[in-house]
Amino acid sequence: MVDVRERTGRWAAPKVLGRLLLGHVGRYRDGRLQDLATATLRADPASRSRVVSIVNATLAARRWLTGVVLLEPRRLVSRAQFARRARAATAGANRLSLLCPTRGRPDRLAALLRSLDRTVAIGHRVEVLCYADTDDPALPAYRALFDRAARRYPRLDRCVLEVGEPVGVPTAWNVLAAAATGDYLLMANDDQMYVDYGWDVSLDRTVAELAERHPDRVLCLYFDGGQYPAGGYDFPIVSRRWHDTLGYFVPTIFQQWSAEKWIFDLATRVDRLFPVPGVLVEHLHYQDYRAPFDATYQRHRLTREKSFSDQALFLRTEPDRARAADTLRRAMAEPAPHTPNGATVMTTTDQAPAPAGDEVGTRSYLLQMARRYYGNLIDAWHYGGRAEQARECADLAVAQGVWEHPLQRAREFLPGISATPVHDPAGFWFTGYLEEHYPQIRAEIEQVLDSAVDPVTPTVDDAALIRRGQWKQAHLFRDGRWQDAARFFPVTSAILAEIPEVTTLSPGVITVSRVLPGTHIMSHCGPTNAVLRTHLAITVPPGVSIRVADQVMAWTEGRCLVFDDSFEHEVWHEGSEDRVVLILDSLHPELAGDHQERLRQRRLTFEEQIVAFMQERGVERIEIRDGGLVFHPDATTQELATLYMAATGIVGAELTGDGVTWQRRGGDG
Amino acid sequence: MTAADGAHGYLVRRARVGYGSLVDTWMLAENEPAARECAALAVKQGVWPEPMQRARDHVPGLTARPLHDPTGFWFTGYLEEHYPLIRAEIDRVLDSPASPVLPTLEDGWLTRSGSWQQAHLFRDGRWQDAVCAHFPVTTAILAEIPEVTTLSPGVIMISRLTPGTRIMPHCGSTNAVLRIHLGITIPAGVTIRVADQVLAWQEGKCLVFDDAYEHEVRHDGAEDRVVLILDMAHPDLAGELRDRLLARRPLPEDRIVAFMRERGLGRIGIADGRLEFAPDPATRDRLAAYLAGAGATGVRLDGDELHWQRAADRG
């Protein structure tokens, strides 16, 4: 990382300025300059020098100049030539949807809309769908822009502003794709500018040519105005059939531009990537010295860590892309369902696909019940130290098809995901990152432990697993949210916040776990095999070990251990000092990414759990109300409770720990 | 098992509950072979002495046999003697519109098909006055039998099965209680299996069995089957042991607490005239995870079908 403060100090400022200004010449814009520019521009306003304003001023001037000298003349020329080109065009007009998330740049978006309005040859077939965040200070300006859009951009069919939570660019693209009505979906950004007149007809023509060869209409395209070096492309365009086959526009797991790379990778795999030649769409991005730096770029925070994290995630999700490509190939094997040319195919805006038929198989929930009861039974044997009995039960469960392996007994069990007790940490990019930051994490945790406000307290959730000794925990993250305890660990939390796999994408917890000498945590299995568990060892005295399935291991300070905690595991502490580890959950890699089938299966498993849950309790309806859950009992259960209550004159009851608070008729609590 | 080993006792009790639920689950799934395999393993592991007698609350050392000779109990003769009076009253009440014999609330999950109706005259050591009011003659006759009333650890109830009913194989909760059936109305084609013996009731005759043994009922007849069910302490239990059994009879408040604990409820109460439950924190967390996993904000169960409620469209 570049230390900005140092570089922008009084000493370095002129040098930095010079270096940045040199970037206006293409051949000086190498990777190191990018780093320097990014770091300089991103520095706190307080520590920013005039360097930024000077560089930004030159960038703004350059953008204006580019527009006047290059782009506008090019548009005029293309317009003049269009009449000739259009005669050759015989294709029908497709409906086109541009999908454009935006933030803090109503003026840039207005420029994009204007460029579209001025370059589209066939009116009333382009819709522009934009997504703005509810917390965007520029929201009123956006609303004003869209109120006037129909009048100001008359050649566009409609401009729609979706306003929603700040969900991130990829999710916003998907939201817009779901609302789009076009035959082709075009990825767009507010710093783009359409230059060549009649790009829409060029697209029609390319598509018409391809339709003869590929009647299945599974297509991915990009505009190629000759601006790319060999093999480069940007801003994918996908057909309706492509989108509906995959069920999404872009994957949402990435923070940066790997989303585009994903689409192009799929297109290359199925050999369906085609340029729309002769169409220039400018991308006015500051990294190419085409736009000044602004708050929106600041917000995206293209840091190297994130870039590496995305890259690692991209590599790791290769199997997911292979499967997605298979899905596309299957669609390619059959012709597209007939839709009248230009007709719109409506899609639902419901993001969560409904489970098949909105119902689950009649009795598969009983298998979930069997898993739970086997789990209880085996836990009882382990609790009593009867490993042999536990094993007999596990073997029988496997023989009966309840689980696949006697040592892997998740109550929420997804069949068919690869099951390995211990995983190689090197397969997860963030283990290296965690180990790199181990000294800071350790220093902070040590400082908090034993302080007056130490939030690491005896576990409540897992107390039943302790056979001897003491186990203390603090959850920094759980239920998809940072917890109160996190504020005691600001450094650690900031480090962890850079790892989407264990935070925004995490299905589990981040926990500081402290085990005292003499502790024995009995053999047990985690609740689900959909999650892998990473331990970053903080303080590990000798004499502490963990068994996972049949492997007994020791932690090493500063190193990560990745294991599947749905396999039976057990911890002994025969040492003399506390053992501390940082526990982090991440989704099983085969479930990560937009893997529709697996996610669907997981949802089905959840559904079976819910059916079992409700059946057993006689609950007919569950709803979230006022942030809490309310159960509505079925008629039988209601009568039963009424019967019990009638015998006592009680109209309400509340369990509080070991006690009960009765509410009796007459209303006195 | 050594009597001194309290920890072992606790462990085996937990195992009985675990096995009990597991076997019930397989029976619910109509997978009897799997249920039998589990029962066999439980016996091998010393959880129960025999695979057919699987009470969750098992008192070791009691004489264990599925059927007991009715003549060993004085009151079976007394009941059979008064059968005509009892039957006349029950027949009359069952035909009346105000019959308190209603679909079972507690045992409904055992009913695979048809309908099982019950009315409790006695439970938890107390007469159930609202029901008894319908059966004054029967109540007066039963009041003469301390074994099934003041000294009873169980219930007295009228049990009616409609034609076509199947009650799945199951075990009673304890072997410390024997169960007496006085056959009131017995059409042809109705059988009860207790362990490996298939029996038919006879009108006006008593059947005494240990309902801790697996039993099931099939009604292939054409008319309702009605029996009067009475519980008594196992005759091996005397003195202090029986007193302890009786002392364990729950208070109505205990039933409410058990009802809530079984279902993971933290609070029950009435809102807008309807009963509502709120889950305890552990149950709430588990359920919240399921709902989040299914991407739902609410759910309704209709038979075995789930209907989702999802977040309203983006605003």
Short mmCIF file of C-alpha atoms in Angstrom, two decimals, chain B residues 32 43 57-58 78 110 134 144 148 150 188 208 218 225 249 257 262 283 286:
data_model
loop_
_atom_site.label_atom_id
_atom_site.label_comp_id
_atom_site.label_asym_id
_atom_site.label_seq_id
_atom_site.Cartn_x
_atom_site.Cartn_y
_atom_site.Cartn_z
CA GLU B 32 -41.46 -49.90 10.27
CA VAL B 43 -32.04 -53.05 23.44
CA ASP B 57 -40.33 -43.22 31.41
CA HIS B 58 -39.29 -46.79 32.12
CA TYR B 78 -67.38 -54.90 39.08
CA LEU B 110 -50.95 -40.92 16.19
CA HIS B 134 -72.57 -35.64 31.23
CA GLU B 144 -66.22 -46.78 43.92
CA VAL B 148 -58.59 -46.04 38.93
CA THR B 150 -57.80 -41.54 43.90
CA ALA B 188 -66.90 -56.42 13.72
CA VAL B 208 -55.92 -55.27 30.67
CA ARG B 218 -57.16 -50.76 13.02
CA ARG B 225 -65.98 -48.39 18.21
CA ARG B 249 -49.22 -36.36 38.81
CA VAL B 257 -45.16 -25.28 31.36
CA GLU B 262 -42.04 -28.99 24.35
CA THR B 283 -36.28 -21.38 19.05
CA ARG B 286 -33.35 -21.30 14.86
#
